[in-house]
Amino acid sequence: MELQIGSDGLICGRCIPFKTLKIIVLSGSGLILTMCLIIEILVYINKGKVNDADTGDYSSTAASSTLFFFNVQMYMGIVGGISTLFGIGGILNNNKCLLGCFNTFNCCLFWVFGLVYLIVSFFSKISDFTKLSGCSLSYDLEREALYKKASLSLCQDNCECYFSGTVSKDQSKYVINFSPTDTTMAVNFQQCPQSFDSNQLIMSQLKQSETFYECSGWCTKYPIQLFNNVNSKISSSNACKTTIEDYWNKFRQILQYTSFLIAFFFVLMFGFTCIYCFYPKGDPKNDENTKIRLINQ
């Protein structure tokens, strides 16, 4: 039985010139290596921010889960960087063993980063769903009640405050009795007698949240900070609960986009490296003539 093999597959394999393919694989390896180095730097910087934000945060769950995925990206970035060295070495030395190792890493890392992308996307959806609950949780209601109590006490008749700035129209509702010169007056609710029977731990957490996130109010936004310092400027246009949720969602988006991008490059390099490794050698016309002669014989 004769089996005739045409040259279509051979010619199709040469759709990309060999030198161009070599440059693509080499450039792609260098690009992934650069991306992995950037990831290591960004993870190092952002892990510090996460640790700072977690101090006194309303929930350590968001921080711990975010740190977990940052650590996964960091370790996978290291592995990805090492794998690209195999790819670069394989291309420069025309070593298929190194290229085989490189492609094995490409395949594995594609699935790992793809899985991270799916998991982070899932957590983001859960976060958006939880956001819809508003302030109905007992955890939120407790903090909202504490803010209301503070707003009715600080800078009022029973707890005069030291407010050094000019009272705006929005602040005038909450800053009634104050002194712009006497620094011995209270600057936060913790210094008011009404706060002594309140939860000291929660007040400490709210103070740290106001300081880090530059917000005030838990569900309802206030124009002054009640647990940190009434003279502090508030940069956030939202209450602390929304500000914190937006802050952690930003980190999740960073993880989500970078995981997707790196997974895409790994699967792309896997395909180009396979074409490079199995690239047909020689002139396709001569190969076809040789096959025809063999068939005729």
Rosetta silent file (secondary structure, phi, psi, omega in degrees, C-alpha in Angstrom):
SEQUENCE: MELQIGSDGLICGRCIPFKTLKIIVLSGSGLILTMCLIIEILVYINKGKVNDADTGDYSSTAASSTLFFFNVQMYMGIVGGISTLFGIGGILNNNKCLLGCFNTFNCCLFWVFGLVYLIVSFFSKISDFTKLSGCSLSYDLEREALYKKASLSLCQDNCECYFSGTVSKDQSKYVINFSPTDTTMAVNFQQCPQSFDSNQLIMSQLKQSETFYECSGWCTKYPIQLFNNVNSKISSSNACKTTIEDYWNKFRQILQYTSFLIAFFFVLMFGFTCIYCFYPKGDPKNDENTKIRLINQ
SCORE:     score description
SCORE:     0.000 S_00000001
   1 L     0.000  133.475 -179.170    0.000    0.000    0.000 S_00000001
   2 L  -101.588  136.805  177.931    1.357    3.407   -0.968 S_00000001
   3 L  -117.510  111.973 -178.819    0.855    6.467    1.206 S_00000001
   4 L   -92.923  125.295  179.865    1.309    9.740   -0.627 S_00000001
   5 L  -110.999  117.053 -179.841    2.239   12.698    1.508 S_00000001
   6 L   -77.553  177.272 -177.054    1.769   16.084   -0.106 S_00000001
   7 L   -98.313    5.541 -176.525    3.805   19.179    0.604 S_00000001
   8 H   -58.983  -48.622 -179.104    0.933   21.300    1.961 S_00000001
   9 H   -63.612  -36.854 -179.700    1.838   20.714    5.611 S_00000001
  10 H   -66.074  -44.122 -179.913    5.519   21.288    4.865 S_00000001
  11 H   -68.177  -38.472  179.501    4.856   24.579    3.101 S_00000001
  12 H   -62.590  -34.319  177.758    2.382   25.692    5.817 S_00000001
  13 L   -64.396  -20.057  179.869    5.102   25.141    8.403 S_00000001
  14 L  -100.521   19.383  176.530    7.115   27.744    6.532 S_00000001
  15 L   -58.927  -36.016  176.582    4.388   30.415    6.684 S_00000001
  16 L  -105.173  123.167  177.258    6.696   32.204    9.131 S_00000001
  17 L   -55.583  145.243 -174.360   10.344   32.498    7.997 S_00000001
  18 H   -59.991  -42.890  179.905   12.699   30.601   10.276 S_00000001
  19 H   -64.845  -40.177  177.800   14.764   33.668   11.212 S_00000001
  20 H   -63.073  -42.048  179.028   11.603   35.644   11.983 S_00000001
  21 H   -62.646  -39.797  178.851   10.321   32.782   14.129 S_00000001
  22 H   -63.147  -42.335  178.367   13.625   32.676   15.977 S_00000001
  23 H   -65.145  -38.655  179.926   13.404   36.422   16.680 S_00000001
  24 H   -62.418  -47.989 -178.793    9.777   36.036   17.845 S_00000001
  25 H   -65.363  -41.782 -179.507   10.633   33.277   20.335 S_00000001
  26 H   -67.000  -43.880  178.852   13.736   35.107   21.568 S_00000001
  27 H   -66.205  -41.178  178.346   11.880   38.436   21.907 S_00000001
  28 H   -62.081  -40.299  177.918    8.901   36.736   23.567 S_00000001
  29 H   -63.671  -43.079  177.946   11.197   35.067   26.102 S_00000001
  30 H   -64.337  -37.628  179.329   12.842   38.401   26.848 S_00000001
  31 H   -65.792  -43.928  178.570    9.427   40.071   27.185 S_00000001
  32 H   -63.671  -40.705  178.257    8.182   37.434   29.642 S_00000001
  33 H   -60.789  -43.357  178.101   11.428   37.750   31.617 S_00000001
  34 H   -63.076  -43.099  179.381   10.938   41.527   31.800 S_00000001
  35 H   -62.987  -39.100  179.707    7.301   41.082   32.855 S_00000001
  36 H   -65.543  -39.275  177.713    8.326   38.631   35.574 S_00000001
  37 H   -65.317  -41.696  177.862   10.889   41.104   36.922 S_00000001
  38 H   -62.727  -41.270  178.817    8.272   43.882   36.919 S_00000001
  39 H   -60.369  -43.372 -179.825    5.847   41.568   38.736 S_00000001
  40 H   -60.364  -42.405 -179.865    8.440   40.860   41.429 S_00000001
  41 H   -66.636  -46.590 -178.722    8.974   44.594   41.985 S_00000001
  42 H   -65.005  -40.408  178.831    5.236   45.412   42.014 S_00000001
  43 H   -62.735  -42.838  179.750    4.422   42.508   44.336 S_00000001
  44 H   -60.399  -44.528 -179.444    7.138   43.628   46.756 S_00000001
  45 H   -67.249  -47.511 -175.141    5.798   47.200   46.784 S_00000001
  46 H   -71.476  -28.824  176.146    2.109   46.240   46.984 S_00000001
  47 H   -63.836  -35.909  175.561    2.660   43.638   49.711 S_00000001
  48 H   -64.309  -40.328  178.216    3.968   46.466   51.874 S_00000001
  49 H   -65.460  -41.272 -179.915    0.836   48.487   51.114 S_00000001
  50 H   -62.991  -43.240  179.428   -1.406   45.520   51.931 S_00000001
  51 H   -63.428  -39.213  178.142    0.349   44.989   55.267 S_00000001
  52 H   -67.139  -42.000 -178.099   -0.032   48.685   56.106 S_00000001
  53 H   -68.920  -28.066 -177.459   -3.704   48.703   55.091 S_00000001
  54 H   -72.781  -18.226 -179.835   -4.386   45.577   57.119 S_00000001
  55 L   -67.401  110.698  179.800   -3.405   47.378   60.339 S_00000001
  56 L    73.639   16.726 -178.477   -6.720   48.062   62.016 S_00000001
  57 L   -70.836  159.797 -176.847   -8.653   47.120   58.898 S_00000001
  58 L   -69.498  -20.148  178.154  -12.321   46.215   59.200 S_00000001
  59 L  -156.898  129.193  178.528  -11.582   42.665   58.074 S_00000001
  60 H   -82.535   -7.290 -178.501   -8.301   40.764   57.713 S_00000001
  61 H   -63.096  -46.456  179.934   -9.942   38.328   55.269 S_00000001
  62 H   -61.137  -42.456 -178.497   -9.521   40.640   52.284 S_00000001
  63 H   -67.049  -46.025 -177.330   -5.901   41.297   53.172 S_00000001
  64 H   -65.137  -40.592  179.026   -4.975   37.640   53.776 S_00000001
  65 H   -67.853  -39.640  178.220   -6.610   36.432   50.555 S_00000001
  66 H   -65.346  -42.882  178.188   -4.984   39.237   48.554 S_00000001
  67 H   -62.771  -37.096  178.940   -1.575   38.490   50.079 S_00000001
  68 H   -60.104  -47.583 -178.916   -2.012   34.799   49.240 S_00000001
  69 H   -70.459  -32.245  174.974   -2.544   35.541   45.557 S_00000001
  70 H   -63.912  -41.092  178.343    0.301   38.065   45.565 S_00000001
  71 H   -64.657  -39.030  177.390    2.587   35.346   46.966 S_00000001
  72 H   -61.407  -46.153  178.892    1.406   32.917   44.278 S_00000001
  73 H   -63.615  -36.762 -179.069    2.205   35.485   41.592 S_00000001
  74 H   -64.838  -48.499 -179.512    5.565   36.212   43.160 S_00000001
  75 H   -66.968  -40.286  178.332    6.648   32.550   43.228 S_00000001
  76 H   -68.622  -30.997  175.238    5.259   31.877   39.765 S_00000001
  77 H   -64.560  -38.885  177.172    7.034   35.017   38.535 S_00000001
  78 H   -64.940  -47.165  178.733   10.314   33.582   39.818 S_00000001
  79 H   -62.103  -42.078  178.899    9.636   30.238   38.128 S_00000001
  80 H   -62.535  -39.992  178.138    8.576   32.043   34.939 S_00000001
  81 H   -64.154  -41.512  178.233   11.764   34.106   34.942 S_00000001
  82 H   -65.223  -40.920 -178.500   13.910   30.984   35.327 S_00000001
  83 H   -63.436  -35.805  179.692   11.988   29.208   32.543 S_00000001
  84 H   -66.871  -27.740  175.770   12.623   32.082   30.120 S_00000001
  85 H   -65.108  -36.595  173.787   16.349   31.638   30.703 S_00000001
  86 H   -61.438  -43.532 -179.196   15.923   28.088   29.387 S_00000001
  87 H   -63.856  -45.573  179.704   14.131   29.522   26.350 S_00000001
  88 H   -64.148  -43.839  177.812   16.780   32.155   25.667 S_00000001
  89 H   -63.456  -38.972  179.588   19.570   29.614   26.129 S_00000001
  90 H   -65.691  -39.302  179.054   17.796   27.118   23.864 S_00000001
  91 H   -68.746  -47.758 -176.700   17.347   29.674   21.086 S_00000001
  92 H   -66.224  -33.464 -177.545   20.906   31.029   21.234 S_00000001
  93 H  -103.959    2.840 -178.097   22.480   27.552   21.365 S_00000001
  94 L    52.831   45.853 -176.464   19.860   25.814   19.208 S_00000001
  95 L  -105.813  109.363 -177.004   19.349   23.336   22.052 S_00000001
  96 H   -71.689  -22.029  177.545   16.026   21.516   21.818 S_00000001
  97 H   -66.736  -45.531  177.687   16.440   20.056   25.316 S_00000001
  98 H   -65.544  -39.267  178.761   16.418   23.544   26.836 S_00000001
  99 H   -66.414  -33.541  176.332   13.541   24.549   24.572 S_00000001
 100 H   -64.516  -42.207  176.481   11.640   21.448   25.710 S_00000001
 101 H   -63.478  -42.579  179.208   12.099   22.504   29.350 S_00000001
 102 H   -59.806  -44.335 -178.061   11.027   26.031   28.426 S_00000001
 103 H   -71.738  -30.420  175.395    7.860   24.789   26.757 S_00000001
 104 H   -63.178  -44.116  176.277    7.024   22.499   29.677 S_00000001
 105 H   -62.863  -40.952  179.862    7.169   25.546   31.956 S_00000001
 106 H   -56.982  -45.609 -178.360    5.099   27.518   29.438 S_00000001
 107 H   -65.106  -47.617 -177.448    2.336   24.928   29.542 S_00000001
 108 H   -65.469  -45.115 -177.695    2.337   24.575   33.344 S_00000001
 109 H   -68.999  -29.923  174.682    2.530   28.309   34.057 S_00000001
 110 H   -59.414  -46.133 -179.021   -0.271   29.006   31.596 S_00000001
 111 H   -68.459  -37.689 -179.054   -2.583   26.773   33.637 S_00000001
 112 H   -65.931  -51.125 -179.382   -1.383   28.190   36.974 S_00000001
 113 H   -67.832  -33.965  175.604   -1.833   31.860   36.002 S_00000001
 114 H   -63.523  -39.551  178.235   -5.068   31.005   34.216 S_00000001
 115 H   -66.870  -41.009  176.944   -6.343   29.368   37.411 S_00000001
 116 H   -60.053  -42.935  179.030   -5.314   32.410   39.472 S_00000001
 117 H   -59.782  -44.794 -178.904   -7.210   34.618   37.021 S_00000001
 118 H   -66.081  -41.968 -178.347  -10.366   32.491   37.348 S_00000001
 119 H   -67.052  -44.773  179.258  -10.198   32.336   41.153 S_00000001
 120 H   -64.349  -38.524  176.968   -9.585   36.084   41.541 S_00000001
 121 H   -61.739  -39.978  178.615  -12.422   36.778   39.086 S_00000001
 122 H   -63.863  -44.682  178.941  -14.682   34.560   41.193 S_00000001
 123 H   -64.354  -35.042  178.747  -13.709   36.396   44.401 S_00000001
 124 H   -65.218  -38.980  177.955  -14.328   39.719   42.675 S_00000001
 125 H   -65.207  -40.270  177.832  -17.848   38.621   41.770 S_00000001
 126 H   -63.407  -41.195  179.807  -18.473   37.561   45.371 S_00000001
 127 H   -62.075  -43.440  178.343  -17.167   40.927   46.556 S_00000001
 128 H   -63.718  -37.390  179.450  -19.528   42.763   44.205 S_00000001
 129 H   -67.184  -41.476  179.219  -22.399   40.595   45.415 S_00000001
 130 H   -64.530  -32.424 -178.715  -21.539   41.293   49.071 S_00000001
 131 H   -61.148  -30.777 -177.972  -21.416   44.991   48.287 S_00000001
 132 L   -66.804  -19.467 -178.804  -25.103   44.882   47.433 S_00000001
 133 L   -71.480  -13.626  178.220  -25.893   44.006   51.048 S_00000001
 134 L    63.181 -131.094 -178.295  -25.007   47.593   51.988 S_00000001
 135 L  -114.182   43.078 -177.888  -24.817   48.124   55.728 S_00000001
 136 L   -89.579  -12.361 -179.391  -27.240   45.451   56.847 S_00000001
 137 L   -74.075  147.197 -179.836  -24.588   43.307   58.573 S_00000001
 138 H   -60.465  -32.562  177.475  -24.363   43.526   62.359 S_00000001
 139 H   -59.851  -45.533 -179.649  -20.665   44.319   61.940 S_00000001
 140 H   -70.700  -41.656 -177.812  -21.521   47.398   59.866 S_00000001
 141 H   -63.211  -35.331  179.386  -24.415   48.477   62.062 S_00000001
 142 H   -64.626  -42.893  179.360  -22.192   48.435   65.145 S_00000001
 143 H   -71.760  -36.825  178.038  -19.670   50.776   63.523 S_00000001
 144 H   -64.568  -40.980  178.381  -22.378   52.985   62.069 S_00000001
 145 H   -65.083  -36.957  179.729  -23.960   53.345   65.522 S_00000001
 146 H   -68.231  -37.251  175.969  -20.567   54.221   67.006 S_00000001
 147 H   -64.827  -40.870  179.694  -20.054   56.912   64.377 S_00000001
 148 H   -63.958  -41.119  178.638  -23.481   58.357   65.147 S_00000001
 149 H   -63.839  -40.560 -179.639  -22.678   58.429   68.840 S_00000001
 150 H   -66.970  -38.967 -178.573  -19.363   60.163   68.136 S_00000001
 151 H   -67.759  -25.305  179.265  -21.001   62.754   65.880 S_00000001
 152 L   -88.762   -4.167 -175.658  -23.460   63.630   68.666 S_00000001
 153 L  -116.817  -51.377 -175.384  -20.670   64.023   71.241 S_00000001
 154 L   -69.641  137.002 -179.069  -17.425   65.379   69.770 S_00000001
 155 L    64.284   23.772  175.925  -17.290   69.160   69.257 S_00000001
 156 E  -111.087 -173.250 -174.936  -20.611   69.480   71.087 S_00000001
 157 L   -60.563  -38.004 -176.221  -21.475   71.061   74.429 S_00000001
 158 L   -84.460   -8.829 -179.098  -20.352   68.085   76.529 S_00000001
 159 E  -150.383   77.093 -179.796  -17.060   67.592   74.651 S_00000001
 160 L   -63.755  141.784 -176.053  -15.611   70.796   73.239 S_00000001
 161 E  -116.193  163.584  173.646  -12.952   70.135   70.605 S_00000001
 162 E   -95.826  101.997  179.245   -9.851   71.834   69.273 S_00000001
 163 L  -115.968  109.582 -170.084  -10.765   72.655   65.687 S_00000001
 164 L   -87.867  -17.261 -176.805   -8.093   74.885   64.137 S_00000001
 165 L   -90.566 -173.658  176.238   -9.548   75.386   60.673 S_00000001
 166 L   -87.813  128.123 -177.506  -12.468   77.334   59.290 S_00000001
 167 L   -73.509  121.197  179.007  -15.758   75.501   59.804 S_00000001
 168 L   -82.843  173.931 -179.218  -17.424   74.836   56.463 S_00000001
 169 L   -62.024  -41.157  179.710  -21.154   74.625   55.880 S_00000001
 170 L   -67.694  -36.739 -176.967  -21.062   70.810   55.904 S_00000001
 171 H   -77.651  -23.129 -175.209  -18.967   70.712   59.072 S_00000001
 172 H   -61.055  -23.337  178.901  -21.102   73.230   60.975 S_00000001
 173 H   -70.477  -28.520 -175.088  -23.675   70.514   61.674 S_00000001
 174 L  -110.320  -20.701  179.228  -21.086   68.493   63.623 S_00000001
 175 L  -108.144   92.320 -175.195  -18.661   71.169   64.877 S_00000001
 176 L  -104.186  -52.056 -178.419  -20.746   73.300   67.231 S_00000001
 177 L  -111.845  106.766 -175.649  -18.678   73.930   70.343 S_00000001
 178 E  -148.275  163.763  176.251  -14.962   74.271   69.539 S_00000001
 179 E  -126.858  125.631  179.848  -11.841   76.306   70.224 S_00000001
 180 L   -81.695   -2.881 -175.957   -9.440   77.242   67.400 S_00000001
 181 L  -123.534  -28.799 -174.755   -6.603   77.975   69.851 S_00000001
 182 L   -83.877  102.184 -177.829   -6.876   75.684   72.892 S_00000001
 183 L   -77.504   -4.016  177.774   -4.905   72.521   72.003 S_00000001
 184 L   -81.133  -11.120  179.268   -5.854   70.870   75.309 S_00000001
 185 L   -72.374  164.754 -178.165   -9.349   70.237   73.961 S_00000001
 186 E   -67.964  145.363  174.702  -10.344   66.896   72.448 S_00000001
 187 L  -117.567   -8.178  174.979   -9.439   66.137   68.828 S_00000001
 188 L  -147.725  167.669 -174.033  -11.175   62.761   68.629 S_00000001
 189 H   -64.391  -28.821 -178.113  -14.104   60.911   70.158 S_00000001
 190 H   -61.186  -21.004 -179.800  -11.856   58.739   72.358 S_00000001
 191 H   -88.799   -5.829  178.507  -11.136   61.818   74.489 S_00000001
 192 L   -85.123  143.514  178.059  -14.813   62.439   75.187 S_00000001
 193 H   -58.368  -30.905 -177.775  -16.343   61.029   78.405 S_00000001
 194 H   -66.256  -15.206 -176.436  -19.143   59.497   76.314 S_00000001
 195 H   -88.288  -10.645 -171.804  -16.611   57.159   74.676 S_00000001
 196 L   -65.355  -27.086  179.722  -15.463   55.437   77.857 S_00000001
 197 L   -97.215   12.309  179.879  -18.207   52.820   77.740 S_00000001
 198 L   -95.648  167.819 -178.941  -17.657   52.107   74.021 S_00000001
 199 L   -71.288  110.767 -176.327  -15.646   49.312   72.424 S_00000001
 200 H   -67.238  -34.800 -179.177  -12.040   50.507   72.596 S_00000001
 201 H   -65.755  -45.201 -179.821  -10.794   47.967   70.042 S_00000001
 202 H   -65.440  -39.430  178.951  -13.312   49.024   67.397 S_00000001
 203 H   -63.597  -37.444  177.739  -12.537   52.695   68.020 S_00000001
 204 H   -65.924  -39.686  177.764   -8.849   51.958   67.546 S_00000001
 205 H   -65.531  -41.853  179.412   -9.592   50.162   64.271 S_00000001
 206 H   -65.338  -37.281  177.134  -11.735   53.038   63.046 S_00000001
 207 H   -61.835  -45.647 -179.151   -8.975   55.508   63.899 S_00000001
 208 H   -68.632  -34.438  176.940   -6.434   53.516   61.886 S_00000001
 209 H   -66.425  -43.940  177.769   -8.875   53.136   58.999 S_00000001
 210 H   -60.891  -39.658 -178.483   -9.517   56.888   58.934 S_00000001
 211 H   -66.515  -49.111 -174.205   -5.761   57.525   58.995 S_00000001
 212 H   -74.745  -45.918 -174.412   -4.802   55.109   56.214 S_00000001
 213 H   -89.750   -7.768 -179.798   -7.786   55.471   53.894 S_00000001
 214 L    52.988   55.930 -179.030   -8.365   59.195   54.625 S_00000001
 215 L  -133.521  176.832  175.420  -12.097   58.703   55.060 S_00000001
 216 L  -156.650  144.222 -174.206  -14.731   59.287   57.708 S_00000001
 217 L    86.338  149.383 -179.707  -18.023   57.595   58.541 S_00000001
 218 L   -97.415  -64.660  174.911  -18.713   53.924   58.028 S_00000001
 219 L   -96.254  -33.444  179.924  -21.916   53.698   55.987 S_00000001
 220 L  -108.416  129.805 -178.167  -22.635   57.448   56.078 S_00000001
 221 L   -76.061  137.471  176.388  -19.890   59.882   55.099 S_00000001
 222 L  -114.291  148.442 -178.552  -18.925   62.604   57.603 S_00000001
 223 L   -79.635   -6.444  176.648  -17.098   65.855   56.755 S_00000001
 224 L  -132.817  154.897  175.117  -14.701   65.433   59.714 S_00000001
 225 L   -85.135  127.961 -173.016  -12.762   62.502   61.117 S_00000001
 226 L   -98.226  -20.789 -176.855  -14.224   61.560   64.472 S_00000001
 227 L  -112.230  -15.051  179.142  -11.764   58.875   65.655 S_00000001
 228 L   -99.444  -76.340  179.073   -8.472   60.125   64.225 S_00000001
 229 L  -160.241  124.231 -176.994   -8.276   63.946   64.327 S_00000001
 230 L   -61.498  -18.865 -179.435  -11.008   66.455   63.535 S_00000001
 231 L   -90.252   -2.073 -179.708   -8.374   68.658   61.852 S_00000001
 232 L   -73.819  145.340  177.095   -7.344   65.966   59.361 S_00000001
 233 L   -82.672  142.904  179.542   -8.180   66.436   55.706 S_00000001
 234 L  -109.508  116.795 -178.332  -10.436   63.853   54.063 S_00000001
 235 L   -92.281  -23.019 -177.426   -9.495   62.996   50.481 S_00000001
 236 L   -78.808  141.398  178.135  -12.057   60.230   49.917 S_00000001
 237 L   -92.191    1.298 -178.709  -15.460   61.164   48.536 S_00000001
 238 L  -120.379  166.171  173.207  -17.010   58.019   50.059 S_00000001
 239 L   -70.102  165.367 -172.756  -17.587   56.620   53.522 S_00000001
 240 H   -60.853  -39.754 -178.425  -14.924   54.289   54.922 S_00000001
 241 H   -58.868  -48.458  179.921  -16.741   51.040   54.115 S_00000001
 242 H   -67.320  -39.883  180.000  -16.997   51.896   50.406 S_00000001
 243 H   -61.758  -43.753 -179.787  -13.470   53.348   50.329 S_00000001
 244 H   -66.971  -42.336  178.447  -11.989   50.175   51.817 S_00000001
 245 H   -61.278  -42.892  178.286  -13.949   47.928   49.460 S_00000001
 246 H   -64.096  -36.293 -179.427  -12.764   49.966   46.466 S_00000001
 247 H   -62.574  -47.872 -178.250   -9.195   49.781   47.759 S_00000001
 248 H   -73.927  -30.917  176.203   -9.170   45.972   47.935 S_00000001
 249 H   -65.335  -32.473  177.000  -11.042   45.644   44.636 S_00000001
 250 H   -62.756  -42.786  178.535   -8.235   47.639   43.008 S_00000001
 251 H   -64.900  -39.666  178.300   -5.727   45.060   44.239 S_00000001
 252 H   -63.738  -38.172  178.553   -7.896   42.233   42.950 S_00000001
 253 H   -65.098  -38.515  176.407   -8.064   43.923   39.539 S_00000001
 254 H   -60.020  -47.487  178.391   -4.261   44.173   39.451 S_00000001
 255 H   -62.094  -41.792 -176.255   -4.027   40.442   40.172 S_00000001
 256 H   -64.453  -50.796 -175.507   -6.754   39.647   37.678 S_00000001
 257 H   -68.509  -43.179 -179.382   -5.332   41.603   34.726 S_00000001
 258 H   -66.858  -37.862  178.237   -1.697   40.607   35.244 S_00000001
 259 H   -63.471  -43.321  179.375   -2.626   36.919   35.623 S_00000001
 260 H   -64.665  -44.140 -177.403   -4.630   36.996   32.391 S_00000001
 261 H   -63.914  -44.651 -178.666   -1.897   38.840   30.486 S_00000001
 262 H   -69.135  -40.031  176.873    0.884   36.517   31.610 S_00000001
 263 H   -59.783  -40.653  178.713   -1.205   33.395   30.950 S_00000001
 264 H   -61.723  -44.410 -179.533   -1.869   34.703   27.432 S_00000001
 265 H   -67.534  -36.218  179.497    1.849   35.228   26.760 S_00000001
 266 H   -65.431  -43.290 -179.933    2.766   31.798   28.097 S_00000001
 267 H   -70.771  -31.842  177.054    0.296   29.990   25.820 S_00000001
 268 H   -66.211  -44.192  179.285    1.411   32.177   22.905 S_00000001
 269 H   -68.228  -31.479  176.403    5.053   31.288   23.503 S_00000001
 270 H   -60.397  -44.813 -179.818    4.122   27.632   23.836 S_00000001
 271 H   -65.662  -46.939 -178.531    2.683   27.692   20.313 S_00000001
 272 H   -66.079  -37.128  179.815    5.599   29.588   18.732 S_00000001
 273 H   -67.974  -37.278  176.249    8.173   27.390   20.484 S_00000001
 274 H   -61.975  -44.045  178.554    6.444   24.238   19.212 S_00000001
 275 H   -62.723  -40.148 -179.047    6.564   25.597   15.650 S_00000001
 276 H   -65.487  -45.480 -176.811   10.241   26.501   16.113 S_00000001
 277 H   -65.461  -35.555 -177.152   11.222   23.097   17.500 S_00000001
 278 L  -105.617   23.119 -179.487    9.439   21.168   14.725 S_00000001
 279 L   -64.902  127.369 -178.685   10.245   23.605   11.956 S_00000001
 280 L   -68.164  134.659 -179.539   10.869   21.630    8.726 S_00000001
 281 L   -95.683  159.386  175.937   14.422   21.895    7.437 S_00000001
 282 L    85.679  178.759 -179.279   15.584   22.068    3.835 S_00000001
 283 L   -83.753  126.030 -177.087   13.916   23.254    0.642 S_00000001
 284 H   -62.571  -31.919  179.509   10.264   22.178    0.429 S_00000001
 285 H   -68.346  -42.229  178.025   10.483   21.631   -3.361 S_00000001
 286 H   -65.556  -39.643  177.974   13.480   19.318   -3.005 S_00000001
 287 H   -62.239  -38.529 -179.807   11.740   17.475   -0.167 S_00000001
 288 H   -68.811  -42.282  178.428    8.672   17.019   -2.356 S_00000001
 289 H   -62.783  -39.027  178.479   10.732   15.757   -5.297 S_00000001
 290 H   -64.362  -40.761  179.097   12.495   13.301   -3.010 S_00000001
 291 H   -65.161  -38.096 -179.775    9.140   12.029   -1.723 S_00000001
 292 H   -64.799  -41.128  179.705    7.836   11.643   -5.286 S_00000001
 293 H   -64.442  -40.813  179.145   10.916    9.622   -6.256 S_00000001
 294 H   -63.609  -39.111 -179.859   10.506    7.399   -3.196 S_00000001
 295 H   -66.683  -42.721 -179.238    6.830    6.832   -4.018 S_00000001
 296 H   -63.502  -36.179  178.799    7.634    5.971   -7.645 S_00000001
 297 L   -69.341    0.000    0.000   10.252    3.497   -6.509 S_00000001
